[in-house]
Amino acid sequence: AVAVDTPRLTIRGADRNEVVLDGAGELIDGFKVTADRVVIENLTVRNYLINGVIFSAEEPGAYQADDAQAGPVGWRASYVTASNNGLYGLYALGTGPGQFDHNYASGSPDSGIYVGQCRECGAIVRDNIAEANAIGYENTNASGVTVAGNVFQRNRVGVTINSADTEQLAPQTGGTIVANRIVDNDNPDTPETQGGFGVGIAIAGGRDNSIERNIVSGHPGAGVVLVDQD
C-alpha cells in the first residue's frame, strides 16, 4: 500500500470516483500515514484487508509504545470514499489534533470511522456519512473528540464511545456528540466482527461526554445506552 512518511504532504485525487486505490483483498492498508500535517482527499480506497486510510505512529508497537500518543498531528482525510475494507474505513490511533470530514465510509465489519488512544487529542469528525458498517463511528480511549454534523445510518450500531484495556490512555473522557443524524441502525446485512445491534449511541465506560441536539431514531434496542465498562 501507500506509506506516507513525508510531512506537510497533500495527496489529492483529480476525481473522487475515478481515482481508486483497490487492495483487491490482498493489501493491508490503502494509505498508512505516520508523518505530521498530511492530507488525503478526493479519492476512493476500497477492498483492503484492514484499513482504507490509517493515521498512526510507526510500527511496531503502536498500541504498546512508550509514548502512547506518538502518532501524527495536523492530519486530515476529506472527501474520501472508503468502502468494503477488512476492518476500518478511516482510522486514527494515538494521534494529535486532526480531522475526518466530508467522507463516505461503508462496508466495514468493525467501524466506518475510528479514533482511538489519545488524551486531549483535539480530533474533529464532521460532515461525514457512515452507513452499512458494523459501527458507524467508534471511539476507544480517545478523549476530547468532537463529532458533529454527521450521518450515521443503516449500520448495526450508530456510534460507540468506550474505554477499554485493549488500548492505552483509558478512560475515555470529555467528548462531544452534537447535531448528528443517527437513524435506523439495525441493519442485519452489514459485515460484522462482534458487538451490539439496533442501538443509536452506546457509551461504555466513557466519562463526561456531552450528547446534544442529535436526531436519534429508528433503533429497536435503544436510542442512547450507557454501560458500565468496569
CSV table of C-alpha atoms in Angstrom, one decimal:
chain,number,residue,atom,x,y,z
A,1,ALA,CA,0.0,0.0,0.0
A,2,VAL,CA,1.0,3.7,0.1
A,3,ALA,CA,3.2,4.6,3.1
A,4,VAL,CA,3.5,8.3,3.8
A,5,ASP,CA,6.3,9.5,6.0
A,6,THR,CA,6.9,12.9,4.4
A,7,PRO,CA,5.4,15.7,6.4
A,8,ARG,CA,3.2,18.6,5.0
A,9,LEU,CA,2.2,16.5,2.0
A,10,THR,CA,-1.2,16.7,0.3
A,11,ILE,CA,-2.4,13.7,-1.8
A,12,ARG,CA,-5.4,14.8,-3.8
A,13,GLY,CA,-7.3,12.8,-6.4
A,14,ALA,CA,-8.4,14.5,-9.6
A,15,ASP,CA,-11.8,12.9,-9.3
A,16,ARG,CA,-13.2,11.2,-6.2
A,17,ASN,CA,-15.0,8.4,-8.1
A,18,GLU,CA,-12.3,7.8,-10.7
A,19,VAL,CA,-9.1,7.9,-8.7
A,20,VAL,CA,-9.4,4.5,-7.0
A,21,LEU,CA,-6.9,2.6,-4.8
A,22,ASP,CA,-8.1,-1.0,-4.7
A,23,GLY,CA,-6.5,-3.5,-2.4
A,24,ALA,CA,-8.1,-6.5,-4.2
A,25,GLY,CA,-8.5,-8.2,-0.8
A,26,GLU,CA,-4.7,-8.7,-0.7
A,27,LEU,CA,-3.0,-5.5,0.5
A,28,ILE,CA,-3.2,-4.4,4.2
A,29,ASP,CA,-3.9,-0.6,4.1
A,30,GLY,CA,-4.7,1.9,1.4
A,31,PHE,CA,-2.7,4.7,3.0
A,32,LYS,CA,-0.5,4.4,6.1
A,33,VAL,CA,0.3,7.9,7.3
A,34,THR,CA,3.0,8.4,10.0
A,35,ALA,CA,4.1,12.0,9.2
A,36,ASP,CA,2.6,15.3,10.5
A,37,ARG,CA,0.3,17.5,8.5
A,38,VAL,CA,-0.5,15.0,5.8
A,39,VAL,CA,-3.8,15.4,3.9
A,40,ILE,CA,-5.6,12.7,1.9
A,41,GLU,CA,-8.5,13.9,-0.1
A,42,ASN,CA,-10.8,13.4,-3.1
A,43,LEU,CA,-10.3,9.7,-3.9
A,44,THR,CA,-11.6,6.2,-3.2
A,45,VAL,CA,-9.9,3.4,-1.2
A,46,ARG,CA,-11.6,0.0,-1.2
A,47,ASN,CA,-11.1,-3.7,-0.6
A,48,TYR,CA,-8.1,-3.5,1.7
A,49,LEU,CA,-7.6,-6.2,4.3
A,50,ILE,CA,-7.6,-3.8,7.3
A,51,ASN,CA,-7.8,0.0,6.8
A,52,GLY,CA,-8.7,2.3,3.9
A,53,VAL,CA,-6.7,5.2,5.5
A,54,ILE,CA,-4.8,5.0,8.8
A,55,PHE,CA,-3.0,7.8,10.7
A,56,SER,CA,-0.8,6.2,13.3
A,57,ALA,CA,2.7,6.0,14.8
A,58,GLU,CA,5.4,4.0,13.2
A,59,GLU,CA,5.2,0.2,13.6
A,60,PRO,CA,5.9,-1.9,15.5
A,61,GLY,CA,4.2,-1.3,18.8
A,62,ALA,CA,1.7,1.5,18.1
A,63,TYR,CA,-0.6,0.0,20.8
A,64,GLN,CA,2.2,-0.6,23.3
A,65,ALA,CA,4.6,2.2,22.6
A,66,ASP,CA,6.3,4.0,25.5
A,67,ASP,CA,4.7,7.2,24.1
A,68,ALA,CA,1.1,6.1,23.6
A,69,GLN,CA,0.3,9.3,21.7
A,70,ALA,CA,3.2,9.3,19.2
A,71,GLY,CA,1.1,9.5,16.1
A,72,PRO,CA,0.9,12.4,13.6
A,73,VAL,CA,-0.6,15.8,14.3
A,74,GLY,CA,-2.4,18.1,11.9
A,75,TRP,CA,-3.7,15.2,9.8
A,76,ARG,CA,-6.8,15.2,7.7
A,77,ALA,CA,-8.8,13.0,5.4
A,78,SER,CA,-11.5,14.8,3.4
A,79,TYR,CA,-13.9,13.8,0.5
A,80,VAL,CA,-12.6,10.2,0.7
A,81,THR,CA,-14.8,7.2,-0.1
A,82,ALA,CA,-13.7,4.2,1.9
A,83,SER,CA,-15.7,1.1,1.1
A,84,ASN,CA,-15.5,-2.6,1.8
A,85,ASN,CA,-12.3,-2.6,3.8
A,86,GLY,CA,-11.5,-5.5,6.1
A,87,LEU,CA,-11.9,-3.8,9.4
A,88,TYR,CA,-12.0,0.0,9.3
A,89,GLY,CA,-12.6,2.6,6.6
A,90,LEU,CA,-10.9,5.6,8.2
A,91,TYR,CA,-8.7,5.1,11.3
A,92,ALA,CA,-6.7,7.3,13.6
A,93,LEU,CA,-4.7,5.9,16.6
A,94,GLY,CA,-2.5,7.7,19.1
A,95,THR,CA,-2.7,11.0,17.1
A,96,GLY,CA,-2.7,14.6,18.0
A,97,PRO,CA,-5.2,17.1,16.5
A,98,GLY,CA,-6.7,16.2,13.1
A,99,GLN,CA,-9.9,15.9,11.2
A,100,PHE,CA,-12.1,13.5,9.2
A,101,ASP,CA,-14.6,15.5,7.2
A,102,HIS,CA,-16.9,15.0,4.2
A,103,ASN,CA,-16.0,11.4,3.8
A,104,TYR,CA,-18.2,8.4,3.0
A,105,ALA,CA,-17.5,5.1,4.8
A,106,SER,CA,-19.3,1.8,4.2
A,107,GLY,CA,-19.0,-1.9,4.3
A,108,SER,CA,-16.6,-2.1,7.3
A,109,PRO,CA,-17.0,-5.1,9.7
A,110,ASP,CA,-15.7,-3.1,12.6
A,111,SER,CA,-16.3,0.7,12.1
A,112,GLY,CA,-16.5,3.1,9.2
A,113,ILE,CA,-14.7,5.8,11.1
A,114,TYR,CA,-12.5,5.3,14.2
A,115,VAL,CA,-10.5,7.5,16.6
A,116,GLY,CA,-8.6,5.9,19.4
A,117,GLN,CA,-5.9,6.2,22.1
A,118,CYS,CA,-5.4,9.9,22.6
A,119,ARG,CA,-5.7,12.4,25.5
A,120,GLU,CA,-7.0,15.9,24.7
A,121,CYS,CA,-6.4,14.8,21.1
A,122,GLY,CA,-8.4,17.6,19.5
A,123,ALA,CA,-9.7,15.4,16.7
A,124,ILE,CA,-12.8,16.5,14.8
A,125,VAL,CA,-15.2,14.2,13.0
A,126,ARG,CA,-17.7,16.3,11.0
A,127,ASP,CA,-20.0,16.2,8.0
A,128,ASN,CA,-19.3,12.5,7.2
A,129,ILE,CA,-21.7,9.7,6.1
A,130,ALA,CA,-21.1,6.2,7.5
A,131,GLU,CA,-23.6,3.5,6.6
A,132,ALA,CA,-23.7,-0.2,6.2
A,133,ASN,CA,-20.9,-0.8,8.7
A,134,ALA,CA,-20.9,-2.8,11.9
A,135,ILE,CA,-20.5,0.6,13.7
A,136,GLY,CA,-20.7,4.0,12.0
A,137,TYR,CA,-18.3,5.8,14.3
A,138,GLU,CA,-16.2,4.2,17.1
A,139,ASN,CA,-14.0,5.8,19.7
A,140,THR,CA,-11.8,3.8,22.2
A,141,ASN,CA,-9.9,5.8,24.8
A,142,ALA,CA,-9.9,9.0,22.7
A,143,SER,CA,-10.6,12.0,24.9
A,144,GLY,CA,-11.7,15.4,23.7
A,145,VAL,CA,-13.1,14.4,20.3
A,146,THR,CA,-15.8,16.4,18.7
A,147,VAL,CA,-18.3,14.5,16.5
A,148,ALA,CA,-20.6,17.0,14.7
A,149,GLY,CA,-22.9,17.2,11.7
A,150,ASN,CA,-22.5,13.6,10.6
A,151,VAL,CA,-25.0,11.0,9.3
A,152,PHE,CA,-24.7,7.5,10.8
A,153,GLN,CA,-27.4,5.3,9.3
A,154,ARG,CA,-28.2,1.7,8.5
A,155,ASN,CA,-25.2,0.3,10.5
A,156,ARG,CA,-25.6,-2.3,13.2
A,157,VAL,CA,-24.8,0.4,15.8
A,158,GLY,CA,-24.6,4.2,15.0
A,159,VAL,CA,-22.0,5.4,17.5
A,160,THR,CA,-19.9,3.7,20.1
A,161,ILE,CA,-17.8,5.6,22.7
A,162,ASN,CA,-15.8,3.3,25.1
A,163,SER,CA,-13.0,2.8,27.5
A,164,ALA,CA,-11.1,-0.5,27.1
A,165,ASP,CA,-7.8,-2.1,28.1
A,166,THR,CA,-7.1,-3.2,24.6
A,167,GLU,CA,-5.6,0.3,24.1
A,168,GLN,CA,-3.7,2.7,26.3
A,169,LEU,CA,-5.0,6.0,27.9
A,170,ALA,CA,-8.2,4.8,29.4
A,171,PRO,CA,-10.6,6.1,30.5
A,172,GLN,CA,-12.1,8.0,27.6
A,173,THR,CA,-13.3,11.4,28.7
A,174,GLY,CA,-14.8,14.7,27.5
A,175,GLY,CA,-16.2,14.0,24.1
A,176,THR,CA,-18.9,16.0,22.3
A,177,ILE,CA,-21.5,14.4,20.1
A,178,VAL,CA,-23.6,17.2,18.6
A,179,ALA,CA,-26.1,17.8,15.8
A,180,ASN,CA,-25.7,14.4,14.1
A,181,ARG,CA,-28.4,12.4,12.4
A,182,ILE,CA,-28.2,8.8,13.8
A,183,VAL,CA,-31.1,6.8,12.4
A,184,ASP,CA,-32.1,3.2,11.6
A,185,ASN,CA,-29.0,1.5,12.8
A,186,ASP,CA,-30.5,-2.0,12.8
A,187,ASN,CA,-29.2,-3.3,9.5
A,188,PRO,CA,-28.6,-7.1,9.7
A,189,ASP,CA,-27.0,-7.2,6.3
A,190,THR,CA,-23.8,-5.3,7.3
A,191,PRO,CA,-20.5,-7.2,7.7
A,192,GLU,CA,-19.6,-7.6,11.4
A,193,THR,CA,-16.9,-8.8,13.8
A,194,GLN,CA,-18.8,-8.7,17.1
A,195,GLY,CA,-20.8,-6.2,19.2
A,196,GLY,CA,-24.2,-4.8,19.6
A,197,PHE,CA,-27.2,-4.3,17.3
A,198,GLY,CA,-30.0,-1.9,17.0
A,199,VAL,CA,-28.5,1.0,19.1
A,200,GLY,CA,-28.1,4.6,18.2
A,201,ILE,CA,-25.4,5.8,20.6
A,202,ALA,CA,-23.7,3.4,23.1
A,203,ILE,CA,-21.3,4.9,25.7
A,204,ALA,CA,-19.4,2.1,27.6
A,205,GLY,CA,-17.2,3.4,30.3
A,206,GLY,CA,-16.8,6.9,28.9
A,207,ARG,CA,-16.9,9.9,31.2
A,208,ASP,CA,-18.0,13.5,31.0
A,209,ASN,CA,-19.3,13.2,27.4
A,210,SER,CA,-21.9,15.6,26.1
A,211,ILE,CA,-24.7,14.4,23.8
A,212,GLU,CA,-26.6,17.4,22.4
A,213,ARG,CA,-29.1,18.2,19.6
A,214,ASN,CA,-28.8,14.9,17.8
A,215,ILE,CA,-31.6,13.2,15.9
A,216,VAL,CA,-31.6,9.6,17.2
A,217,SER,CA,-34.5,7.4,15.9
A,218,GLY,CA,-35.4,4.0,14.5
A,219,HIS,CA,-33.5,1.8,16.9
A,220,PRO,CA,-35.2,-1.4,18.3
A,221,GLY,CA,-32.6,-1.8,21.1
A,222,ALA,CA,-32.1,1.7,22.5
A,223,GLY,CA,-31.6,5.3,21.3
A,224,VAL,CA,-28.9,6.1,23.8
A,225,VAL,CA,-27.4,3.5,26.2
A,226,LEU,CA,-24.9,3.9,29.0
A,227,VAL,CA,-22.9,0.9,30.1
A,228,ASP,CA,-20.5,0.3,33.0
A,229,GLN,CA,-17.3,-0.9,31.5
A,230,ASP,CA,-15.6,-2.0,34.8
